């Protein structure tokens, strides 16, 4: 375990997927890499490259380190490990709704677990990740890949993952301003109307059914939401116009990615046109953005190499 180095890769994720608030997530082909060495001597070195490098703590506050310590504590091995060398290479935009914090948590858990001989199963990693993150909708797809549907019952997380029976593509419009999850949650009401709850239940069920059965025509009505997007709209100028532009350009539907401000469109074709339309719609509201053309990651967090 000590003085061995492992490298892991974790996908970015989009949570909620419209009506699946805090329950449905999807893994995307944009990745963060983590290289970890556990040492017997004292010392902490955290190197960060890429997205968020200037804003991510490189000390004991680092969330990757927190995840690593969680694994060591659960395995009763924390007394053996005195030092850490952590190298993060980030491609997932920070505070944009693409699961950057979930990727960091999962990377730390996956890497430390591998150095311990994979003592814990992916289901156990999911529980630990959820305990750190607070909810499973981002960490689940980061671990398992594909679309994931998660529930929490008396603190215990259950999840299954699926790959849709259609060649679904993801187009993400990334506006050039961050949005904290805390702020995005603060605008949500504590209670919702019965009709809004029914609206979301029906569409979340329709979304999962359409993906499972490979029926893209049903997706045109499956991404609508009444529980969180209407309240967060004021935080993201032009959100509805961007959705409409994506659909006019050929997307099957569009939604807020996680807590935002990224907006994600789901399509079978015309990814470039969809992305351009979304960026132009943002620009009409004086918001600069760029588009990412992504696919679904089917594997989740994985080990790249040992040495």
C-alpha angles and dihedrals in degrees: 000000000000121000092006118123126216131184124206134182123212127189126232116246141209116215134204094019088211110298098021096087110186089345113069126055140163133210117230134201096254115100150197119206126209128194114194134187121180115207137197093217127071120269144099123217119174118179119186128191131178129004115032094000092140094048106040114094114247095199140063090309091067110121093216089058090048090055092048091052089050091059093046092050093048089050092046089236100114093106092059096055115070102160142035135202109195125180117185123192107187130195098157110097113246121243093359103111098262098112102260094153092046090051090052092050094046092046092055093047094045095048096046092045091052092051087053091054096264093291093167128057124234088255090057090047088052091055092049092046092050091050089055098040097039098232135036105229095098102029094050097062090040088060102035106024128219121054114331131198114200136184131183118214116185089334095312117119123219122184143167129191131210140180113223119246091238135067094258119183128198124219114190124194107206112198116206097245129078126233122198118227089227092059092044090053094045092067094056119103121242091226132034134196120266091239090055092050091050090046091057097041091054094047095045089053091047091050094053093044094050092049093047095047096039096240107146095176089070091056090073089078099029104080098059117115138192102178107065115356097067090055095044094047092090089060093057115052113222096009096144092044090053090051091050092047091052092051093046088054091055108275118144090222144324138219145173110281107234109306090338158187088172114084119208130205125197118215145156095213145356093058094159093049092046092051093048092050092051093049091048091049090053090048091056086063091048092255118132114216142159130214130236120202107209141167131211117279107226100190111047122205113002141176116251101184149338127215 
